[in-house]
Amino acid sequence: MLNFTPPLLNSASPWATTEEDLQALYDCPHTGAVTVRTSLLDGFWDDDAIHQYAFLADHKTLSTSNKAMENPETPIARVSSLNTLGYSPLGVVQCVRMAHDIYRNDERQVQRKKAFIVSVTGRAEDVVDCYNCIVSMRSMSRARILMEINLSCPNIVDKPPPAYSKTELLEYLDALNPDLNLSMYHRDNVIEVGIKTPPYTYQGQFDDLVSALLESTCRSARCPISFITAINTLGNCLVLDSTDHSTPVLNSANGTGIGGLAGAALHPLALGNVRTIRRMLDSHESIRHLDIIGVGGVSDGAGFRRMRNVGADAVAVGTAFGREGIGVFKTIHEESNA
């Protein structure tokens, strides 16, 4: 069980990269946990010239990662984002160390301290190495650190999201099952693991997800994950300049400016994914215990309530956090409790 109090947190994003970013999220009284930006085992080569993001509303660009534009009249509930980003420039060891440092410096009682979700990605064997790294560093503090496996990033050239394939999903699930993989570190000293899924748009994709979870569970009598984060950005999206209607607003690794869509435009799809996954998990005894972190277009109390009502055990915020800053969590928390 996630049991975050409050059940509100940030999603993995560029605004959760540095220790300063994470400290601000940890100190915020309106977040119940902190997610660290998705990282590789040894970090990612980050280039601002091709890894970019933009905030959008009504087909107009509000701002980009390298160009500020003031549009104070645009309600945050209408703001979407597009990104051509990769992953964190920091490796997993650095990310975990930052979490432990923040936790150790928190003088509150243990039960009042927050959990960290370290988001990771890579090949199945790399993810196992990330897991072993996190477990081996547990002695640094008593921090509760969970691992989220991002199987859904649409922005990496020639690397389609593994969560769209049942075969590839099973490869990751089986690799993380200590009963099937003897390379897992301290088989009895486990940490909570989840997967981040891409936006699914037809029933067969949901069927493959659930089928992979059931098959992996049957092979060892237990499910190798404890939560699902749904959803990541929607790939293959393009926004053109509003003046010439032909130039992409962002650059990208392949020069097309095509990237992942998030924020308000994704909210209905996110709600549908969370509701469908929750309903399907609940229909199987062996996987109904899995929690869901709902992500996608939440920017206010109403959006938070909608996400909770369709089955999210916790709600994460990305675009609105990037656009509004840390104060958005206070807004969401207070509005959702009004």
mmCIF file of C-alpha atoms in Angstrom, residues 105-328:
data_model
loop_
_atom_site.group_PDB
_atom_site.id
_atom_site.type_symbol
_atom_site.label_atom_id
_atom_site.label_comp_id
_atom_site.label_asym_id
_atom_site.label_seq_id
_atom_site.Cartn_x
_atom_site.Cartn_y
_atom_site.Cartn_z
ATOM 1 C CA ASN A 105 18.382 15.988 7.579
ATOM 2 C CA ASP A 106 14.694 15.763 8.460
ATOM 3 C CA GLU A 107 14.459 15.895 12.260
ATOM 4 C CA ARG A 108 10.795 14.888 12.424
ATOM 5 C CA GLN A 109 9.655 11.522 13.718
ATOM 6 C CA VAL A 110 10.002 8.668 11.241
ATOM 7 C CA GLN A 111 6.264 8.289 10.713
ATOM 8 C CA ARG A 112 6.042 11.916 9.564
ATOM 9 C CA LYS A 113 8.822 11.634 6.994
ATOM 10 C CA LYS A 114 8.031 11.275 3.315
ATOM 11 C CA ALA A 115 8.760 8.503 0.853
ATOM 12 C CA PHE A 116 10.788 8.951 -2.308
ATOM 13 C CA ILE A 117 9.989 7.305 -5.624
ATOM 14 C CA VAL A 118 13.130 6.908 -7.701
ATOM 15 C CA SER A 119 12.069 6.633 -11.327
ATOM 16 C CA VAL A 120 14.433 4.565 -13.505
ATOM 17 C CA THR A 121 14.587 3.131 -16.987
ATOM 18 C CA GLY A 122 16.855 1.156 -19.310
ATOM 19 C CA ARG A 123 17.152 -2.428 -20.467
ATOM 20 C CA ALA A 124 15.726 -5.096 -18.175
ATOM 21 C CA GLU A 125 19.193 -6.000 -16.895
ATOM 22 C CA ASP A 126 19.957 -2.315 -16.271
ATOM 23 C CA VAL A 127 16.768 -1.930 -14.251
ATOM 24 C CA VAL A 128 17.782 -4.910 -12.109
ATOM 25 C CA ASP A 129 21.129 -3.168 -11.517
ATOM 26 C CA CYS A 130 19.214 -0.031 -10.486
ATOM 27 C CA TYR A 131 17.152 -2.102 -8.063
ATOM 28 C CA ASN A 132 20.256 -3.704 -6.568
ATOM 29 C CA CYS A 133 21.864 -0.277 -6.262
ATOM 30 C CA ILE A 134 18.897 1.123 -4.341
ATOM 31 C CA VAL A 135 18.802 -1.893 -2.013
ATOM 32 C CA SER A 136 22.550 -1.769 -1.359
ATOM 33 C CA MET A 137 22.292 1.903 -0.341
ATOM 34 C CA ARG A 138 19.520 1.361 2.206
ATOM 35 C CA SER A 139 21.954 1.589 5.118
ATOM 36 C CA MET A 140 22.514 5.298 4.361
ATOM 37 C CA SER A 141 19.265 6.146 6.155
ATOM 38 C CA ARG A 142 15.894 4.681 7.091
ATOM 39 C CA ALA A 143 14.246 6.363 4.128
ATOM 40 C CA ARG A 144 11.378 4.630 2.387
ATOM 41 C CA ILE A 145 12.485 4.512 -1.240
ATOM 42 C CA LEU A 146 10.312 2.987 -3.933
ATOM 43 C CA MET A 147 11.407 2.303 -7.514
ATOM 44 C CA GLU A 148 9.256 3.248 -10.505
ATOM 45 C CA ILE A 149 10.254 1.672 -13.823
ATOM 46 C CA ASN A 150 9.443 4.011 -16.678
ATOM 47 C CA LEU A 151 8.391 1.671 -19.490
ATOM 48 C CA SER A 152 6.632 4.406 -21.389
ATOM 49 C CA CYS A 153 8.860 7.286 -22.562
ATOM 50 C CA PRO A 154 7.972 8.116 -26.195
ATOM 51 C CA ASN A 155 10.881 10.486 -26.873
ATOM 52 C CA ILE A 156 13.854 8.121 -27.209
ATOM 53 C CA VAL A 157 14.778 7.505 -30.856
ATOM 54 C CA ASP A 158 14.539 3.831 -31.933
ATOM 55 C CA LYS A 159 13.320 2.814 -28.464
ATOM 56 C CA PRO A 160 9.549 2.243 -28.499
ATOM 57 C CA PRO A 161 7.961 2.106 -25.030
ATOM 58 C CA PRO A 162 8.257 -1.495 -23.738
ATOM 59 C CA ALA A 163 4.855 -1.264 -22.033
ATOM 60 C CA TYR A 164 3.145 -1.444 -25.432
ATOM 61 C CA SER A 165 4.405 -5.024 -25.853
ATOM 62 C CA LYS A 166 3.312 -7.945 -23.682
ATOM 63 C CA THR A 167 6.539 -9.802 -24.487
ATOM 64 C CA GLU A 168 8.719 -6.886 -23.394
ATOM 65 C CA LEU A 169 6.592 -6.235 -20.318
ATOM 66 C CA LEU A 170 7.112 -9.836 -19.249
ATOM 67 C CA GLU A 171 10.848 -9.492 -19.743
ATOM 68 C CA TYR A 172 10.948 -6.680 -17.179
ATOM 69 C CA LEU A 173 8.475 -8.267 -14.770
ATOM 70 C CA ASP A 174 10.315 -11.587 -14.744
ATOM 71 C CA ALA A 175 13.681 -9.868 -14.358
ATOM 72 C CA LEU A 176 12.374 -8.172 -11.209
ATOM 73 C CA ASN A 177 10.925 -11.318 -9.682
ATOM 74 C CA PRO A 178 13.373 -12.583 -7.029
ATOM 75 C CA ASP A 179 11.973 -16.104 -7.372
ATOM 76 C CA LEU A 180 12.952 -16.155 -11.041
ATOM 77 C CA ASN A 181 16.097 -14.021 -11.125
ATOM 78 C CA LEU A 182 18.892 -15.061 -8.808
ATOM 79 C CA SER A 183 20.861 -11.902 -9.586
ATOM 80 C CA MET A 184 18.444 -9.861 -7.469
ATOM 81 C CA TYR A 185 20.258 -8.367 -4.489
ATOM 82 C CA HIS A 186 19.174 -9.625 -1.045
ATOM 83 C CA ARG A 187 16.147 -11.600 -2.159
ATOM 84 C CA ASP A 188 14.481 -11.126 1.233
ATOM 85 C CA ASN A 189 15.319 -7.420 1.491
ATOM 86 C CA VAL A 190 12.922 -6.088 -1.115
ATOM 87 C CA ILE A 191 11.814 -2.583 -1.984
ATOM 88 C CA GLU A 192 8.474 -1.586 -3.453
ATOM 89 C CA VAL A 193 8.522 -1.519 -7.243
ATOM 90 C CA GLY A 194 6.052 -0.097 -9.744
ATOM 91 C CA ILE A 195 5.823 0.434 -13.491
ATOM 92 C CA LYS A 196 4.857 3.575 -15.384
ATOM 93 C CA THR A 197 2.593 2.878 -18.332
ATOM 94 C CA PRO A 198 2.051 4.845 -21.548
ATOM 95 C CA PRO A 199 -1.373 6.051 -22.653
ATOM 96 C CA TYR A 200 -3.357 3.054 -23.880
ATOM 97 C CA THR A 201 -5.944 3.784 -26.539
ATOM 98 C CA TYR A 202 -7.644 0.435 -27.193
ATOM 99 C CA GLN A 203 -8.687 -2.580 -25.152
ATOM 100 C CA GLY A 204 -6.045 -4.956 -26.478
ATOM 101 C CA GLN A 205 -3.308 -2.857 -24.875
ATOM 102 C CA PHE A 206 -4.970 -3.075 -21.471
ATOM 103 C CA ASP A 207 -5.454 -6.817 -21.983
ATOM 104 C CA ASP A 208 -1.726 -7.251 -22.682
ATOM 105 C CA LEU A 209 -0.803 -5.338 -19.521
ATOM 106 C CA VAL A 210 -3.047 -7.415 -17.291
ATOM 107 C CA SER A 211 -2.107 -10.671 -19.028
ATOM 108 C CA ALA A 212 1.592 -9.948 -18.471
ATOM 109 C CA LEU A 213 0.971 -9.197 -14.783
ATOM 110 C CA LEU A 214 -1.013 -12.418 -14.334
ATOM 111 C CA GLU A 215 1.541 -14.580 -16.143
ATOM 112 C CA SER A 216 4.450 -13.171 -14.159
ATOM 113 C CA THR A 217 2.515 -13.672 -10.921
ATOM 114 C CA CYS A 218 1.649 -17.274 -11.770
ATOM 115 C CA ARG A 219 5.297 -18.135 -12.353
ATOM 116 C CA SER A 220 6.253 -17.384 -8.760
ATOM 117 C CA ALA A 221 2.988 -17.059 -6.802
ATOM 118 C CA ARG A 222 3.503 -13.323 -6.252
ATOM 119 C CA CYS A 223 3.343 -10.193 -8.334
ATOM 120 C CA PRO A 224 6.749 -8.518 -8.747
ATOM 121 C CA ILE A 225 5.272 -5.004 -8.551
ATOM 122 C CA SER A 226 3.104 -3.185 -6.029
ATOM 123 C CA PHE A 227 1.901 -0.134 -7.982
ATOM 124 C CA ILE A 228 1.243 1.243 -11.451
ATOM 125 C CA THR A 229 1.768 4.869 -12.440
ATOM 126 C CA ALA A 230 -0.673 5.779 -15.206
ATOM 127 C CA ILE A 231 -0.024 7.559 -17.486
ATOM 128 C CA ASN A 232 3.065 8.982 -19.161
ATOM 129 C CA THR A 233 2.997 11.463 -22.031
ATOM 130 C CA LEU A 234 1.339 10.746 -25.380
ATOM 131 C CA GLY A 235 3.955 10.399 -28.098
ATOM 132 C CA ASN A 236 4.087 11.556 -31.709
ATOM 133 C CA CYS A 237 2.613 14.997 -30.984
ATOM 134 C CA LEU A 238 3.616 18.178 -32.768
ATOM 135 C CA VAL A 239 2.940 21.864 -32.115
ATOM 136 C CA LEU A 240 3.727 24.438 -34.795
ATOM 137 C CA ASP A 241 4.533 28.107 -34.365
ATOM 138 C CA SER A 242 1.344 30.174 -34.245
ATOM 139 C CA THR A 243 2.713 32.816 -36.604
ATOM 140 C CA ASP A 244 4.002 30.855 -39.595
ATOM 141 C CA HIS A 245 2.071 27.623 -38.867
ATOM 142 C CA SER A 246 4.935 25.525 -40.191
ATOM 143 C CA THR A 247 7.899 25.696 -37.797
ATOM 144 C CA PRO A 248 7.930 23.285 -34.810
ATOM 145 C CA VAL A 249 8.032 25.151 -31.500
ATOM 146 C CA LEU A 250 10.605 22.682 -30.178
ATOM 147 C CA ASN A 251 13.725 21.033 -31.465
ATOM 148 C CA SER A 252 14.336 17.312 -30.936
ATOM 149 C CA ALA A 253 17.014 14.665 -31.358
ATOM 150 C CA ASN A 254 15.799 13.775 -34.851
ATOM 151 C CA GLY A 255 15.015 17.355 -35.845
ATOM 152 C CA THR A 256 11.238 16.933 -36.216
ATOM 153 C CA GLY A 257 10.139 18.647 -32.999
ATOM 154 C CA ILE A 258 7.741 15.783 -32.379
ATOM 155 C CA GLY A 259 7.443 14.886 -28.701
ATOM 156 C CA GLY A 260 5.256 13.838 -25.806
ATOM 157 C CA LEU A 261 2.029 15.635 -24.912
ATOM 158 C CA ALA A 262 0.972 16.151 -21.282
ATOM 159 C CA GLY A 263 -1.219 18.394 -19.167
ATOM 160 C CA ALA A 264 -4.845 19.413 -19.743
ATOM 161 C CA ALA A 265 -5.097 17.885 -23.222
ATOM 162 C CA LEU A 266 -4.228 14.477 -21.768
ATOM 163 C CA HIS A 267 -6.610 14.573 -18.796
ATOM 164 C CA PRO A 268 -9.582 12.678 -20.312
ATOM 165 C CA LEU A 269 -7.283 9.946 -21.630
ATOM 166 C CA ALA A 270 -5.577 9.671 -18.244
ATOM 167 C CA LEU A 271 -8.921 9.298 -16.475
ATOM 168 C CA GLY A 272 -9.977 6.581 -18.895
ATOM 169 C CA ASN A 273 -6.717 4.690 -18.428
ATOM 170 C CA VAL A 274 -6.873 4.815 -14.640
ATOM 171 C CA ARG A 275 -10.511 3.705 -14.538
ATOM 172 C CA THR A 276 -9.915 0.828 -16.979
ATOM 173 C CA ILE A 277 -6.760 -0.406 -15.234
ATOM 174 C CA ARG A 278 -8.439 -0.227 -11.812
ATOM 175 C CA ARG A 279 -11.465 -2.156 -13.034
ATOM 176 C CA MET A 280 -9.328 -4.849 -14.648
ATOM 177 C CA LEU A 281 -7.006 -5.224 -11.653
ATOM 178 C CA ASP A 282 -9.989 -5.585 -9.337
ATOM 179 C CA SER A 283 -11.320 -8.498 -11.373
ATOM 180 C CA HIS A 284 -8.292 -10.681 -10.482
ATOM 181 C CA GLU A 285 -7.585 -11.720 -6.900
ATOM 182 C CA SER A 286 -3.817 -12.021 -7.429
ATOM 183 C CA ILE A 287 -3.322 -8.430 -8.654
ATOM 184 C CA ARG A 288 -6.173 -6.428 -7.135
ATOM 185 C CA HIS A 289 -3.859 -5.283 -4.353
ATOM 186 C CA LEU A 290 -1.862 -3.135 -6.803
ATOM 187 C CA ASP A 291 -2.136 0.600 -6.183
ATOM 188 C CA ILE A 292 -2.416 3.203 -8.931
ATOM 189 C CA ILE A 293 -0.771 6.616 -9.078
ATOM 190 C CA GLY A 294 -2.901 8.683 -11.445
ATOM 191 C CA VAL A 295 -1.078 11.205 -13.634
ATOM 192 C CA GLY A 296 -2.293 13.433 -16.416
ATOM 193 C CA GLY A 297 -3.664 16.948 -16.509
ATOM 194 C CA VAL A 298 -4.452 17.467 -12.823
ATOM 195 C CA SER A 299 -4.058 21.137 -11.931
ATOM 196 C CA ASP A 300 -6.762 21.866 -9.346
ATOM 197 C CA GLY A 301 -8.935 20.302 -6.681
ATOM 198 C CA ALA A 302 -11.585 19.226 -9.176
ATOM 199 C CA GLY A 303 -9.035 17.358 -11.272
ATOM 200 C CA PHE A 304 -7.654 15.711 -8.149
ATOM 201 C CA ARG A 305 -11.119 14.530 -7.151
ATOM 202 C CA ARG A 306 -11.821 13.206 -10.630
ATOM 203 C CA MET A 307 -8.619 11.177 -10.605
ATOM 204 C CA ARG A 308 -9.380 9.760 -7.161
ATOM 205 C CA ASN A 309 -12.956 8.941 -8.171
ATOM 206 C CA VAL A 310 -11.813 6.786 -11.102
ATOM 207 C CA GLY A 311 -9.557 4.713 -8.857
ATOM 208 C CA ALA A 312 -6.242 6.465 -8.245
ATOM 209 C CA ASP A 313 -4.800 5.764 -4.787
ATOM 210 C CA ALA A 314 -2.534 8.795 -5.166
ATOM 211 C CA VAL A 315 -2.403 11.631 -7.678
ATOM 212 C CA ALA A 316 0.750 13.035 -9.274
ATOM 213 C CA VAL A 317 1.201 16.414 -10.953
ATOM 214 C CA GLY A 318 3.639 17.323 -13.732
ATOM 215 C CA THR A 319 2.724 20.082 -16.187
ATOM 216 C CA ALA A 320 0.884 22.250 -13.643
ATOM 217 C CA PHE A 321 3.847 21.948 -11.260
ATOM 218 C CA GLY A 322 6.259 22.994 -14.001
ATOM 219 C CA ARG A 323 4.094 25.948 -14.975
ATOM 220 C CA GLU A 324 2.923 27.160 -11.540
ATOM 221 C CA GLY A 325 5.709 26.014 -9.230
ATOM 222 C CA ILE A 326 5.501 24.407 -5.800
ATOM 223 C CA GLY A 327 2.430 26.455 -4.846
ATOM 224 C CA VAL A 328 0.211 24.369 -7.105
#
